[in-house]
Short mmCIF file of C-alpha atoms in Angstrom, two decimals:
data_model
loop_
_atom_site.label_atom_id
_atom_site.label_comp_id
_atom_site.label_asym_id
_atom_site.label_seq_id
_atom_site.Cartn_x
_atom_site.Cartn_y
_atom_site.Cartn_z
CA MET X 1 18.15 85.01 -77.45
CA PRO X 2 14.80 84.70 -75.70
CA GLN X 3 11.88 84.09 -78.01
CA TYR X 4 8.51 85.77 -77.86
CA SER X 5 5.51 83.59 -77.32
CA SER X 6 3.34 83.27 -80.37
CA PHE X 7 0.35 83.50 -78.03
CA ASP X 8 -0.79 87.15 -78.15
CA PHE X 9 2.57 88.85 -78.47
CA ARG X 10 4.43 87.83 -81.61
CA MET X 11 2.13 86.94 -84.49
CA ASP X 12 3.03 89.94 -86.63
CA GLY X 13 6.57 90.52 -85.39
CA SER X 14 5.66 93.83 -83.75
CA ARG X 15 6.92 93.04 -80.22
CA PHE X 16 3.80 94.66 -78.86
CA VAL X 17 3.28 94.59 -75.07
CA PRO X 18 0.47 95.78 -72.76
CA ASN X 19 0.33 99.33 -71.38
CA ILE X 20 1.96 98.50 -68.06
CA GLY X 21 3.37 101.95 -67.37
CA VAL X 22 6.72 102.81 -65.80
CA PRO X 23 8.27 99.93 -63.80
CA VAL X 24 9.82 100.99 -60.48
CA GLN X 25 10.39 97.62 -58.80
CA VAL X 26 12.65 94.65 -59.60
CA THR X 27 12.66 91.21 -58.02
CA THR X 28 14.62 88.17 -59.20
CA ALA X 29 14.27 84.41 -59.32
CA THR X 30 17.21 82.03 -59.78
CA LEU X 31 16.38 78.71 -61.41
CA GLY X 32 17.96 75.42 -60.40
CA TYR X 33 20.12 75.18 -63.50
CA ASN X 34 23.84 75.89 -63.90
CA GLY X 35 23.99 77.17 -67.48
CA SER X 36 22.47 80.07 -69.38
CA LEU X 37 18.76 80.26 -70.22
CA SER X 38 17.99 79.90 -73.92
CA SER X 39 14.32 80.77 -74.32
CA LEU X 40 11.57 82.51 -72.36
CA THR X 41 7.88 82.67 -73.21
CA TYR X 42 4.65 83.76 -71.54
CA SER X 43 2.23 80.85 -71.42
CA GLY X 44 -0.89 82.13 -69.64
CA GLY X 45 -3.30 79.80 -67.91
CA ARG X 46 -1.71 77.52 -65.33
CA SER X 47 1.75 79.04 -65.64
CA GLN X 48 2.92 82.59 -66.14
CA TYR X 49 6.09 81.71 -67.95
CA LEU X 50 8.05 78.87 -69.48
CA VAL X 51 11.82 78.96 -69.74
CA ALA X 52 14.41 76.54 -71.12
CA GLY X 53 17.85 75.76 -69.81
CA GLY X 54 19.71 73.09 -71.73
CA ASN X 55 17.12 70.32 -72.10
CA GLU X 56 15.08 71.24 -69.03
CA ILE X 57 11.84 73.20 -69.16
CA PHE X 58 10.85 75.29 -66.16
CA SER X 59 7.33 76.50 -65.46
CA GLY X 60 6.54 79.09 -62.86
CA SER X 61 5.52 82.46 -61.58
CA GLU X 62 7.34 85.10 -59.59
CA LYS X 63 7.01 83.08 -56.37
CA GLN X 64 7.44 79.47 -57.48
CA THR X 65 9.25 77.59 -60.23
CA GLU X 66 9.34 73.88 -61.06
CA ILE X 67 10.79 71.63 -63.74
CA ILE X 68 7.82 70.27 -65.67
CA ALA X 69 9.69 68.43 -68.42
CA SER X 70 13.19 67.15 -69.08
CA SER X 71 13.82 66.26 -72.69
CA ARG X 72 16.12 63.41 -73.70
CA THR X 73 16.38 64.69 -77.25
CA LYS X 74 19.88 65.58 -78.41
CA GLY X 75 20.71 69.26 -78.70
CA ASP X 76 19.80 72.10 -76.37
CA ILE X 77 16.41 73.80 -76.64
CA THR X 78 16.69 76.97 -78.72
CA SER X 79 13.02 78.09 -78.83
CA ILE X 80 9.78 77.68 -76.91
CA LEU X 81 6.40 78.62 -78.40
CA SER X 82 3.12 78.45 -76.53
CA ASP X 83 -0.60 78.59 -77.18
CA LEU X 84 -3.47 78.23 -74.70
CA SER X 85 -3.12 74.48 -74.18
CA ARG X 86 0.33 73.36 -75.34
CA PHE X 87 3.92 74.41 -75.74
CA PHE X 88 6.40 73.46 -78.43
CA VAL X 89 10.17 73.20 -78.04
CA ILE X 90 12.70 73.28 -80.87
CA HIS X 91 16.17 71.86 -80.38
CA SER X 92 19.46 72.92 -81.91
CA THR X 93 19.46 69.66 -83.87
CA GLY X 94 16.13 70.54 -85.53
CA SER X 95 14.04 68.14 -83.42
CA ILE X 96 10.60 69.37 -82.34
CA GLU X 97 8.54 68.29 -79.32
CA ALA X 98 5.01 69.20 -78.24
CA PHE X 99 3.89 69.08 -74.58
CA ASP X 100 0.68 69.83 -72.77
CA LYS X 101 0.77 72.47 -70.01
CA ALA X 102 1.49 69.78 -67.40
CA GLY X 103 4.65 68.73 -69.25
CA LYS X 104 3.30 65.52 -70.81
CA LEU X 105 4.87 64.74 -74.19
CA LEU X 106 2.21 64.82 -76.93
CA TRP X 107 4.34 64.20 -80.00
CA LYS X 108 7.89 64.35 -81.22
CA HIS X 109 9.36 64.89 -84.65
CA GLU X 110 12.98 64.27 -85.61
CA ASP X 111 14.10 66.29 -88.62
CA THR X 112 17.76 66.57 -89.45
CA ALA X 113 17.04 68.62 -92.58
CA PHE X 114 17.09 71.85 -90.56
CA GLY X 115 20.76 71.49 -89.86
CA VAL X 116 22.33 72.89 -86.72
CA ASN X 117 20.49 75.73 -84.95
CA PRO X 118 17.31 76.27 -87.00
CA GLY X 119 16.00 79.79 -87.47
CA ASN X 120 13.00 81.44 -85.87
CA ALA X 121 9.57 79.84 -85.60
CA ILE X 122 5.97 80.93 -85.14
CA LEU X 123 2.57 79.45 -84.36
CA ALA X 124 0.03 80.43 -87.01
CA ASP X 125 -3.47 79.14 -86.32
CA THR X 126 -3.03 75.34 -86.33
CA GLU X 127 0.41 75.36 -87.93
CA LEU X 128 3.89 75.39 -86.46
CA ILE X 129 6.22 77.06 -88.96
CA VAL X 130 9.96 76.58 -88.53
CA ALA X 131 12.73 78.14 -90.58
CA GLY X 132 15.59 75.82 -91.42
CA GLN X 133 19.03 77.34 -91.61
CA ASN X 134 19.75 75.96 -95.07
CA THR X 135 16.55 74.39 -96.37
CA GLY X 136 13.80 77.02 -96.27
CA VAL X 137 10.60 76.89 -94.23
CA VAL X 138 8.74 73.80 -92.99
CA ASN X 139 5.14 73.57 -91.69
CA TYR X 140 3.84 71.07 -89.14
CA GLU X 141 0.35 70.46 -87.80
CA THR X 142 0.18 71.50 -84.13
CA THR X 143 -2.30 68.74 -83.24
CA GLY X 144 0.21 66.09 -84.28
CA SER X 145 3.65 65.70 -85.79
CA ASN X 146 2.19 65.56 -89.30
CA PHE X 147 4.39 67.23 -91.87
CA LEU X 148 2.33 69.68 -93.94
CA GLU X 149 4.52 71.35 -96.53
CA SER X 150 7.89 72.96 -97.09
CA PHE X 151 9.49 75.28 -99.57
CA SER X 152 12.85 76.89 -100.17
CA THR X 153 13.99 80.08 -101.82
CA SER X 154 16.38 80.34 -104.74
CA SER X 155 18.12 83.37 -103.23
CA GLY X 156 19.38 81.47 -100.20
CA ALA X 157 19.31 82.32 -96.53
CA MET X 158 18.66 85.80 -95.25
CA ILE X 159 21.47 87.94 -93.85
CA SER X 160 21.45 87.57 -90.08
CA VAL X 161 20.46 90.36 -87.71
CA SER X 162 22.71 88.85 -85.05
CA THR X 163 26.36 89.76 -84.58
CA ASP X 164 27.67 86.24 -85.22
CA GLY X 165 26.69 86.17 -88.89
CA ALA X 166 24.44 83.09 -88.71
CA PRO X 167 21.88 83.06 -91.55
CA TYR X 168 18.16 82.82 -90.85
CA TYR X 169 14.71 83.52 -92.24
CA SER X 170 12.31 86.07 -90.79
CA ILE X 171 8.67 84.96 -90.73
CA ILE X 172 5.42 86.63 -89.71
CA PHE X 173 1.81 85.54 -89.80
CA ASP X 174 -0.85 87.86 -91.21
CA PRO X 175 -4.46 86.55 -91.17
CA LYS X 176 -5.16 88.38 -94.44
CA THR X 177 -2.20 87.25 -96.50
CA HIS X 178 -1.19 84.14 -94.56
CA HIS X 179 2.53 83.56 -94.09
CA ILE X 180 5.08 86.15 -95.15
CA LEU X 181 8.82 85.74 -94.96
CA ALA X 182 12.00 87.49 -95.98
CA ALA X 183 14.91 85.69 -97.58
CA SER X 184 17.99 87.60 -98.67
CA ASP X 185 16.69 90.22 -101.12
CA SER X 186 13.06 89.09 -101.49
CA VAL X 187 9.81 89.21 -99.55
CA ILE X 188 7.71 86.11 -100.12
CA ASN X 189 4.04 85.39 -99.44
CA THR X 190 3.28 81.68 -99.10
CA HIS X 191 -0.38 82.52 -99.80
CA ASN X 192 -2.07 79.67 -97.99
CA MET X 193 0.24 76.79 -98.83
CA LEU X 194 -2.44 74.22 -98.04
CA GLY X 195 -5.38 75.97 -99.70
CA GLU X 196 -6.52 76.97 -103.13
CA CYS X 197 -3.23 78.46 -104.25
CA SER X 198 -0.43 76.21 -103.13
CA GLY X 199 3.10 77.51 -103.42
CA TYR X 200 4.46 81.00 -102.88
CA GLN X 201 4.66 84.34 -104.61
CA VAL X 202 7.65 86.65 -104.69
CA PHE X 203 6.31 90.16 -104.20
CA GLN X 204 9.06 92.01 -105.98
CA LYS X 205 12.46 90.50 -106.58
CA ARG X 206 15.17 92.82 -105.27
CA PHE X 207 12.69 95.74 -105.31
CA ASN X 208 14.31 96.89 -108.58
CA ASN X 209 17.57 97.36 -106.70
CA PRO X 210 20.16 94.58 -107.14
CA GLU X 211 22.04 95.66 -104.01
CA LEU X 212 19.12 95.53 -101.56
CA ARG X 213 19.55 93.19 -98.59
CA ILE X 214 16.95 92.78 -95.83
CA ILE X 215 18.60 92.75 -92.39
CA SER X 216 15.69 92.92 -89.92
CA ASN X 217 12.52 91.14 -88.94
CA LEU X 218 9.37 91.86 -90.95
CA CYS X 219 6.76 93.98 -89.19
CA LEU X 220 3.16 94.77 -90.06
CA CYS X 221 2.37 98.45 -89.54
CA GLY X 222 -0.02 101.24 -90.47
CA LYS X 223 -3.32 102.22 -88.92
CA ASN X 224 -4.96 99.19 -90.53
CA LYS X 225 -1.90 96.89 -90.22
CA ASP X 226 -1.84 96.69 -94.03
CA LYS X 227 1.75 97.80 -94.61
CA LEU X 228 5.11 96.13 -94.15
CA ALA X 229 8.23 97.65 -92.58
CA PHE X 230 11.79 96.32 -92.43
CA GLY X 231 15.40 97.45 -92.33
CA TYR X 232 17.67 96.95 -95.30
CA LEU X 233 20.99 97.82 -96.92
CA ALA X 234 21.12 99.46 -100.35
CA MET X 235 23.36 101.65 -102.47
CA LYS X 236 22.83 105.38 -102.16
CA PRO X 237 21.35 106.89 -105.33
CA GLY X 238 24.15 108.15 -107.60
CA SER X 239 26.83 106.76 -105.32
CA ASP X 240 28.90 103.61 -104.85
CA GLU X 241 28.42 103.82 -101.07
CA ARG X 242 26.07 101.41 -99.31
CA ALA X 243 23.75 102.90 -96.68
CA MET X 244 21.26 101.64 -94.06
CA TYR X 245 17.53 102.30 -94.39
CA VAL X 246 14.16 101.65 -92.78
CA GLY X 247 11.48 101.23 -95.45
CA VAL X 248 7.68 101.07 -95.46
CA PHE X 249 5.92 99.13 -98.22
CA SER X 250 2.26 98.82 -99.20
CA ASN X 251 0.11 96.44 -101.26
CA ILE X 252 1.39 93.37 -99.47
CA SER X 253 -1.37 91.27 -101.02
CA GLY X 254 0.44 91.60 -104.34
CA ARG X 255 3.49 93.41 -105.64
CA LEU X 256 5.23 95.48 -103.00
CA LYS X 257 5.31 99.22 -103.51
CA GLN X 258 7.77 101.28 -101.51
CA GLU X 259 6.01 104.17 -99.76
CA TYR X 260 9.10 105.80 -98.28
CA SER X 261 12.40 105.09 -96.56
CA HIS X 262 14.59 106.77 -93.95
CA GLU X 263 18.36 106.49 -93.80
CA VAL X 264 19.77 105.73 -90.34
CA PRO X 265 23.42 105.67 -89.13
CA TYR X 266 23.19 102.19 -87.56
CA LEU X 267 22.15 98.72 -88.74
CA PRO X 268 18.33 98.75 -88.27
CA ILE X 269 18.13 95.11 -87.24
CA ASN X 270 14.97 95.31 -85.11
CA ILE X 271 11.66 96.83 -86.17
CA ALA X 272 8.58 97.15 -83.93
CA SER X 273 5.20 98.79 -84.43
CA ASN X 274 1.93 99.42 -82.64
CA GLY X 275 0.30 100.17 -86.00
CA PRO X 276 0.55 103.95 -86.42
CA VAL X 277 4.15 104.23 -85.11
CA ILE X 278 7.29 102.30 -86.16
CA LEU X 279 10.37 101.92 -83.97
CA SER X 280 13.71 101.07 -85.54
CA SER X 281 16.67 100.10 -83.36
CA GLY X 282 20.17 98.68 -83.62
CA PHE X 283 23.83 99.60 -83.65
CA ARG X 284 26.92 99.63 -85.85
CA ASP X 285 30.49 99.38 -84.59
CA SER X 286 33.03 100.24 -87.28
CA GLY X 287 36.62 100.40 -86.14
CA GLY X 288 35.66 101.59 -82.67
CA ASP X 289 33.27 104.22 -84.05
CA LEU X 290 29.94 103.20 -82.52
CA GLU X 291 26.57 104.32 -83.86
CA SER X 292 23.62 103.18 -81.75
CA GLY X 293 20.07 104.37 -81.50
CA ILE X 294 16.29 104.23 -81.77
CA ASP X 295 14.22 106.09 -84.37
CA ALA X 296 10.44 106.57 -84.37
CA PHE X 297 8.46 107.13 -87.58
CA TYR X 298 4.82 107.43 -88.49
CA ALA X 299 3.85 104.41 -90.57
CA ASP X 300 1.30 106.12 -92.82
CA ASP X 301 3.34 109.13 -93.94
CA THR X 302 6.97 110.21 -94.23
CA THR X 303 7.18 112.06 -90.91
CA LYS X 304 9.98 111.22 -88.51
CA LEU X 305 8.72 111.48 -84.94
CA TRP X 306 11.94 111.46 -82.89
CA GLN X 307 15.35 109.85 -82.50
CA ARG X 308 17.62 108.81 -79.63
CA ARG X 309 21.37 108.12 -79.86
CA PHE X 310 23.47 106.20 -77.33
CA THR X 311 27.13 105.56 -76.50
CA TYR X 312 26.40 101.87 -75.81
CA PRO X 313 24.90 99.40 -78.32
CA VAL X 314 21.14 98.80 -78.45
CA ILE X 315 21.32 95.04 -78.89
CA MET X 316 17.96 93.56 -77.94
CA PRO X 317 14.72 94.64 -79.65
CA VAL X 318 12.67 97.53 -78.33
CA ALA X 319 9.11 96.73 -77.19
CA ILE X 320 6.20 99.05 -77.94
CA ASN X 321 2.57 99.71 -77.00
CA GLU X 322 0.17 102.64 -77.48
CA LYS X 323 1.97 104.92 -75.00
CA TYR X 324 5.48 103.64 -74.25
CA ALA X 325 8.67 102.11 -75.61
CA TYR X 326 10.79 99.81 -73.43
CA PHE X 327 14.42 98.70 -73.82
CA THR X 328 17.65 98.03 -71.92
CA LEU X 329 21.21 99.28 -72.20
CA THR X 330 24.02 97.43 -70.42
CA PHE X 331 27.15 99.22 -69.32
CA SER X 332 29.61 96.34 -69.43
CA THR X 333 32.97 96.14 -67.70
CA GLN X 334 36.28 94.43 -68.45
CA THR X 335 36.74 93.09 -64.93
CA ALA X 336 34.99 90.22 -63.16
CA VAL X 337 32.37 92.40 -61.51
CA PRO X 338 28.66 92.64 -62.28
CA ALA X 339 27.75 94.94 -65.13
CA GLN X 340 24.77 97.22 -64.76
CA SER X 341 21.79 97.26 -67.09
CA ILE X 342 19.35 100.16 -67.21
CA PHE X 343 15.76 99.44 -68.19
CA TYR X 344 14.29 102.52 -69.87
CA THR X 345 10.70 103.59 -70.33
CA LEU X 346 10.23 106.19 -73.08
CA ASP X 347 7.24 108.37 -73.89
CA LEU X 348 6.29 107.11 -77.33
CA SER X 349 5.15 110.51 -78.60
CA THR X 350 8.37 112.37 -77.68
CA GLY X 351 11.10 109.78 -76.99
CA LYS X 352 11.67 111.36 -73.57
CA ALA X 353 12.81 108.99 -70.82
CA LEU X 354 10.08 108.63 -68.20
CA GLY X 355 11.87 106.04 -66.10
CA GLU X 356 15.33 104.51 -65.62
CA LEU X 357 15.42 101.32 -63.58
CA ALA X 358 18.76 99.74 -62.63
CA ILE X 359 19.12 95.96 -63.13
CA THR X 360 22.35 94.54 -61.69
CA GLY X 361 24.02 91.19 -61.92
CA ALA X 362 24.78 90.46 -65.59
CA GLN X 363 28.47 89.48 -65.65
CA HIS X 364 30.23 90.00 -68.99
CA GLY X 365 26.91 89.98 -70.79
CA PHE X 366 23.53 91.58 -71.17
CA ALA X 367 20.27 91.23 -69.34
CA SER X 368 18.15 90.55 -72.38
CA GLY X 369 16.11 93.60 -73.20
CA ILE X 370 12.85 92.24 -74.63
CA PRO X 371 10.18 92.79 -71.98
CA MET X 372 7.99 89.71 -71.70
CA PRO X 373 4.54 90.22 -70.14
CA LEU X 374 4.09 88.88 -66.60
CA GLY X 375 0.32 88.69 -66.66
CA GLU X 376 -1.06 92.18 -67.24
CA MET X 377 0.88 94.09 -64.60
CA GLY X 378 4.55 93.37 -65.02
CA PHE X 379 7.49 92.45 -67.23
CA MET X 380 10.05 89.66 -67.29
CA LEU X 381 13.64 89.85 -68.49
CA VAL X 382 16.08 86.97 -68.61
CA ASP X 383 19.80 87.17 -67.93
CA ALA X 384 21.88 86.39 -71.01
CA SER X 385 24.49 84.34 -69.16
CA ARG X 386 22.95 83.09 -65.89
CA PRO X 387 19.71 81.26 -64.93
CA VAL X 388 18.13 84.41 -63.50
CA ILE X 389 14.77 85.97 -64.37
CA TYR X 390 14.03 89.60 -63.50
CA PHE X 391 10.48 90.71 -62.70
CA LEU X 392 9.65 94.39 -63.28
CA LYS X 393 6.49 95.98 -61.87
CA PRO X 394 4.94 99.46 -61.68
#
C-alpha cells in the first residue's frame, strides 16, 4: 500500500491534503519496471515524487521519470519517507537506507529484529521511527544510522487494518506529546524517549473495557488538535455482541477520557481529520453481506454530520482538507479486462458528490485511493498491480 510522505502530509495521521478542488483531468505515466509499485511519496524540491518498484527507486514529475537509486539490499522496498533533503527506504527484511535527493547512499542499517515486513514508519523531527512486526518500535537518528532507543508492549502487536491479518503498530507524531502509538488494546505515549522522562506511559489500559481492540490508525482531531480519534471493536453494553465504533478521546497528555463514540456498520479501519471534522471509512464483508461506507462527525461534540453507503468496498483511506473529501471506488470484474475506478470528490459539509472522475486500467485490482499531492495543483494515485501513476488535475 502506498505510504504517505512524512513531509507535510502524514505527521499526525490525518491524511490531510491541499484544497485542490474537483479534478477533471487524468494523465498517466508508466515506469520502466515490470512489477507492482510498493510505495509512493511526495518529495518536494528537485523531484515531485518518489516511487519504489522492487529495489529500484524512481524520481520524477508528470513529464519525466528516472531511476535515481537501485538498492542491492535483500528484500523489496515496502516504504519510502522523505523530508526536504533526504529520503529513507525500508525493506521487507527490516533493512533501512538513507539517500540524498540525488540518490547517493548516506547510510545503511541492517536490522533483522523487525522480522519480515515491518510495520508503518514516520519521520518525527530528527528521528526515524519504525514499527517492528513482533518487537515493538525502534528509533533511529536521521542524520546517521545511530540507534536511539526501542521499546515493546506487553499486549503484543495491534490488530491489522488490512484484509490479510498481518499485525502492525500505528504511530503518530504530536509535537506536544511526542510519539503516540496504539498496540492491541492500549494507547501509549513514549513521552520523549530521549529526554527527561525516558520510557513510555500507558494512557488507560483497555479503557476499562476488556474487549476493546483498536483497529485503525490514530488521528489527532479537534479544533486545537488536542483530541485523539480511532476505530475500535467492543462489546455492546448489556449484550454479548461485539460492535464497531469510532471514538473520540481527550486529555491525551495523561489518562485518556472518552468523549463520545458512534457505532458504524463496517470496520472503521481508516480515520482522517482536518481538525474540526473526522472522517471514518472502511468495509465489512460477512458471508456476502457487504457493509461499506464513509461517516463524517464533528470532533468537538457528538454531532454526526453525514454518512454515505456503497455497494463496493471502500478499501483505501479517504483524504480530507477544509472543503473536500477524496476517495476511490473500483468496480472490479471477474474477466481479464480492465476494471474501472471512480475518483470521487465530496463536499465535506454535506457529503454530496461534486465530481466523479473515471480512472481505467486496473486489472483485477484497485487503483490505490489515497490522493498524493502533485505540487499544489494536482493529485497522484498509483496502480495497485502495475507500474502506472495517475495524475489528477482540476
